[in-house]
C-alpha cells in the first residue's frame, strides 16, 4: 500500500487476522451441532487472539525502535510460547484456588455471596494475566475449563442452577451489545477512509 511500510502493513494485518467466531458459535448453537466442534472453534479463536496480540506487539516494538527489528523477530516465538504457558498456568491456578475455597468454606450457607464470588472469580485470572502482560483471554479460557471440572461441582445445587442461567444471559447480552455497538459506530463515524487494496 502507498505510504505504508512493510512493518505498518504487518502491524495492521496482525490486528485484523484474528477472526472472532462469536457469530459462527451462535449459528452452531441454533443448529444443535456437536458440543466438541463448538469448543474446538472457540479454543482455536482464543489461541489466534493471543498470537495476534503478541505479533502486533512485536511490530509495534519495531516501529518504535527500528534498530531492534532482528531482535524483535527473534523473540517473537519464545514470547508467544511464554504468553501461552504463563496464561494457562495462571488460569489453572486460579481455578484450583477457587475450587479449594468453595470446597472448604461455608459459602453454601449464603447463596447470594456464593453466586457473587463465583461470578467475580472469572475476573481474577484475567486481571492477574493483564497485570503480568499475558493473555487475559487465554487465562480465562483455562480457568473456565478447570472450573467446569472442579469449582462448579463444589457449588450448592441452587448456585449451580442460578449461575448457569446468569452466565447464559450475560453471554447473550454481551454478544448483542458488541454487534449493536459496532453497527452504531460505523454509522456514527463522520468520515470513512476506504482503501480498496486492504479490502482485497
Short mmCIF file of C-alpha atoms in Angstrom, two decimals:
data_model
loop_
_atom_site.label_atom_id
_atom_site.label_comp_id
_atom_site.label_asym_id
_atom_site.label_seq_id
_atom_site.Cartn_x
_atom_site.Cartn_y
_atom_site.Cartn_z
CA UNK A 1 0.00 0.00 0.00
CA UNK A 2 1.25 3.51 -0.76
CA UNK A 3 2.56 5.46 2.24
CA UNK A 4 2.61 2.26 4.30
CA UNK A 5 5.82 0.41 5.06
CA UNK A 6 6.08 -3.37 5.30
CA UNK A 7 6.08 -3.10 9.09
CA UNK A 8 2.94 -0.93 9.06
CA UNK A 9 1.15 -3.45 6.87
CA UNK A 10 2.22 -6.34 9.11
CA UNK A 11 1.05 -4.44 12.18
CA UNK A 12 -2.38 -3.88 10.63
CA UNK A 13 -2.51 -7.48 9.39
CA UNK A 14 -1.84 -8.83 12.86
CA UNK A 15 -4.71 -6.74 14.23
CA UNK A 16 -7.32 -7.90 11.72
CA UNK A 17 -6.13 -11.50 11.27
CA UNK A 18 -7.72 -12.87 14.45
CA UNK A 19 -11.30 -13.71 13.49
CA UNK A 20 -13.88 -13.66 16.27
CA UNK A 21 -16.11 -16.74 15.90
CA UNK A 22 -18.99 -15.38 18.01
CA UNK A 23 -21.36 -15.27 15.03
CA UNK A 24 -20.37 -18.80 13.99
CA UNK A 25 -20.88 -20.10 17.54
CA UNK A 26 -24.34 -18.51 17.69
CA UNK A 27 -25.30 -20.23 14.42
CA UNK A 28 -23.88 -23.55 15.65
CA UNK A 29 -25.88 -23.22 18.87
CA UNK A 30 -29.13 -22.79 16.95
CA UNK A 31 -28.32 -25.79 14.72
CA UNK A 32 -27.57 -28.01 17.74
CA UNK A 33 -24.26 -29.31 16.38
CA UNK A 34 -21.76 -31.34 18.36
CA UNK A 35 -20.54 -29.59 21.51
CA UNK A 36 -16.95 -30.63 20.80
CA UNK A 37 -16.98 -28.70 17.49
CA UNK A 38 -18.05 -25.53 19.32
CA UNK A 39 -15.31 -25.99 21.91
CA UNK A 40 -12.66 -26.53 19.21
CA UNK A 41 -13.74 -23.39 17.32
CA UNK A 42 -13.72 -21.29 20.47
CA UNK A 43 -10.37 -22.61 21.66
CA UNK A 44 -8.78 -22.05 18.26
CA UNK A 45 -10.02 -18.45 18.18
CA UNK A 46 -8.64 -17.76 21.66
CA UNK A 47 -5.19 -19.04 20.67
CA UNK A 48 -5.36 -16.94 17.48
CA UNK A 49 -6.27 -13.85 19.51
CA UNK A 50 -3.34 -14.37 21.86
CA UNK A 51 -0.90 -14.92 18.98
CA UNK A 52 -2.24 -11.85 17.14
CA UNK A 53 -1.70 -9.65 20.20
CA UNK A 54 1.90 -10.84 20.58
CA UNK A 55 2.68 -10.41 16.88
CA UNK A 56 1.19 -6.92 16.99
CA UNK A 57 3.39 -6.06 20.00
CA UNK A 58 6.45 -7.26 18.05
CA UNK A 59 5.70 -4.96 15.12
CA UNK A 60 4.82 -2.03 17.38
CA UNK A 61 8.22 -2.54 19.01
CA UNK A 62 9.88 -2.48 15.59
CA UNK A 63 8.09 0.75 14.65
CA UNK A 64 9.09 2.35 17.97
CA UNK A 65 12.73 1.25 17.65
CA UNK A 66 13.72 0.10 14.13
CA UNK A 67 17.25 -0.82 15.27
CA UNK A 68 15.90 -3.77 17.28
CA UNK A 69 13.98 -5.33 14.36
CA UNK A 70 16.07 -8.52 14.19
CA UNK A 71 15.96 -8.93 17.95
CA UNK A 72 12.17 -8.45 17.99
CA UNK A 73 11.67 -11.10 15.29
CA UNK A 74 13.93 -13.50 17.19
CA UNK A 75 11.95 -13.04 20.39
CA UNK A 76 8.52 -13.45 18.75
CA UNK A 77 8.25 -17.25 19.03
CA UNK A 78 9.55 -17.53 22.62
CA UNK A 79 7.24 -14.66 23.59
CA UNK A 80 4.18 -16.40 22.11
CA UNK A 81 5.08 -19.65 23.88
CA UNK A 82 5.75 -17.80 27.15
CA UNK A 83 2.42 -15.99 26.98
CA UNK A 84 0.54 -19.22 26.21
CA UNK A 85 2.19 -21.17 29.04
CA UNK A 86 2.01 -18.32 31.56
CA UNK A 87 -1.63 -17.54 30.81
CA UNK A 88 -2.68 -21.19 31.04
CA UNK A 89 -0.85 -21.62 34.36
CA UNK A 90 -2.48 -18.51 35.84
CA UNK A 91 -5.94 -19.67 34.74
CA UNK A 92 -5.39 -23.19 36.07
CA UNK A 93 -4.04 -21.95 39.42
CA UNK A 94 -6.97 -19.54 39.88
CA UNK A 95 -9.49 -22.30 39.11
CA UNK A 96 -7.90 -24.66 41.65
CA UNK A 97 -7.68 -21.86 44.21
CA UNK A 98 -11.39 -21.04 43.92
CA UNK A 99 -12.29 -24.75 43.89
CA UNK A 100 -10.44 -25.06 47.20
CA UNK A 101 -12.28 -22.01 48.58
CA UNK A 102 -15.71 -23.34 47.62
CA UNK A 103 -14.89 -26.81 48.93
CA UNK A 104 -13.54 -25.73 52.31
CA UNK A 105 -15.62 -22.65 53.11
CA UNK A 106 -19.18 -22.25 54.35
CA UNK A 107 -20.34 -20.21 51.36
CA UNK A 108 -23.13 -22.75 50.71
CA UNK A 109 -24.98 -21.22 53.65
CA UNK A 110 -25.03 -17.83 51.89
CA UNK A 111 -26.27 -18.42 48.30
CA UNK A 112 -26.09 -14.76 47.23
CA UNK A 113 -22.45 -14.46 48.29
CA UNK A 114 -21.62 -17.86 46.81
CA UNK A 115 -23.01 -16.88 43.41
CA UNK A 116 -21.35 -13.45 43.53
CA UNK A 117 -17.93 -14.90 44.39
CA UNK A 118 -18.26 -17.50 41.63
CA UNK A 119 -19.09 -14.85 39.01
CA UNK A 120 -16.38 -12.46 40.22
CA UNK A 121 -13.85 -15.32 40.20
CA UNK A 122 -13.89 -15.19 36.39
CA UNK A 123 -12.33 -11.70 36.50
CA UNK A 124 -9.41 -12.68 38.76
CA UNK A 125 -7.37 -14.70 36.21
CA UNK A 126 -7.97 -12.00 33.58
CA UNK A 127 -6.75 -9.25 35.92
CA UNK A 128 -3.66 -11.19 37.02
CA UNK A 129 -2.73 -12.08 33.43
CA UNK A 130 -3.25 -8.49 32.32
CA UNK A 131 -1.01 -7.16 35.11
CA UNK A 132 1.66 -9.69 34.08
CA UNK A 133 1.32 -8.59 30.40
CA UNK A 134 -0.01 -12.01 29.40
CA UNK A 135 -3.22 -13.01 27.61
CA UNK A 136 -6.24 -12.46 29.84
CA UNK A 137 -8.49 -14.23 27.34
CA UNK A 138 -6.37 -17.39 27.40
CA UNK A 139 -6.17 -17.25 31.17
CA UNK A 140 -9.96 -17.05 31.47
CA UNK A 141 -10.32 -19.92 28.98
CA UNK A 142 -8.14 -22.26 31.06
CA UNK A 143 -9.78 -21.08 34.28
CA UNK A 144 -13.18 -21.86 32.75
CA UNK A 145 -12.11 -25.33 31.61
CA UNK A 146 -10.76 -26.21 35.06
CA UNK A 147 -13.69 -24.56 36.86
CA UNK A 148 -16.10 -26.73 34.87
CA UNK A 149 -14.36 -29.86 36.17
CA UNK A 150 -13.67 -28.79 39.76
CA UNK A 151 -15.09 -25.48 41.00
CA UNK A 152 -18.61 -25.85 39.60
CA UNK A 153 -19.21 -29.17 41.40
CA UNK A 154 -18.38 -27.64 44.78
CA UNK A 155 -21.25 -25.15 44.47
CA UNK A 156 -24.64 -25.82 46.01
CA UNK A 157 -27.37 -27.10 43.64
CA UNK A 158 -29.15 -23.75 43.84
CA UNK A 159 -25.96 -21.87 42.92
CA UNK A 160 -25.20 -24.27 40.05
CA UNK A 161 -28.66 -23.74 38.57
CA UNK A 162 -28.60 -19.96 39.06
CA UNK A 163 -25.07 -19.34 37.76
CA UNK A 164 -25.79 -21.40 34.64
CA UNK A 165 -28.70 -19.12 33.70
CA UNK A 166 -26.90 -15.91 34.72
CA UNK A 167 -23.82 -16.74 32.63
CA UNK A 168 -26.00 -17.67 29.65
CA UNK A 169 -27.94 -14.40 29.91
CA UNK A 170 -24.74 -12.33 30.28
CA UNK A 171 -23.24 -14.11 27.28
CA UNK A 172 -26.23 -13.32 25.06
CA UNK A 173 -26.35 -9.71 26.27
CA UNK A 174 -22.62 -9.22 25.63
CA UNK A 175 -22.81 -10.65 22.11
CA UNK A 176 -25.80 -8.45 21.28
CA UNK A 177 -24.10 -5.36 22.72
CA UNK A 178 -20.94 -5.91 20.66
CA UNK A 179 -22.86 -6.23 17.38
CA UNK A 180 -25.11 -3.23 18.14
CA UNK A 181 -22.10 -1.13 19.19
CA UNK A 182 -20.16 -1.99 16.02
CA UNK A 183 -23.15 -1.14 13.84
CA UNK A 184 -23.72 2.18 15.60
CA UNK A 185 -20.02 3.07 15.48
CA UNK A 186 -19.96 2.52 11.72
CA UNK A 187 -22.92 4.81 11.06
CA UNK A 188 -21.98 7.46 13.64
CA UNK A 189 -18.47 7.89 12.24
CA UNK A 190 -18.40 11.16 10.30
CA UNK A 191 -15.77 10.25 7.74
CA UNK A 192 -14.67 6.90 6.37
CA UNK A 193 -11.37 6.27 4.62
CA UNK A 194 -11.86 3.29 2.33
CA UNK A 195 -8.81 1.64 0.79
CA UNK A 196 -9.67 -0.93 -1.86
CA UNK A 197 -6.24 -2.55 -1.51
CA UNK A 198 -6.96 -3.53 2.08
CA UNK A 199 -10.39 -4.88 1.15
CA UNK A 200 -8.82 -7.21 -1.40
#
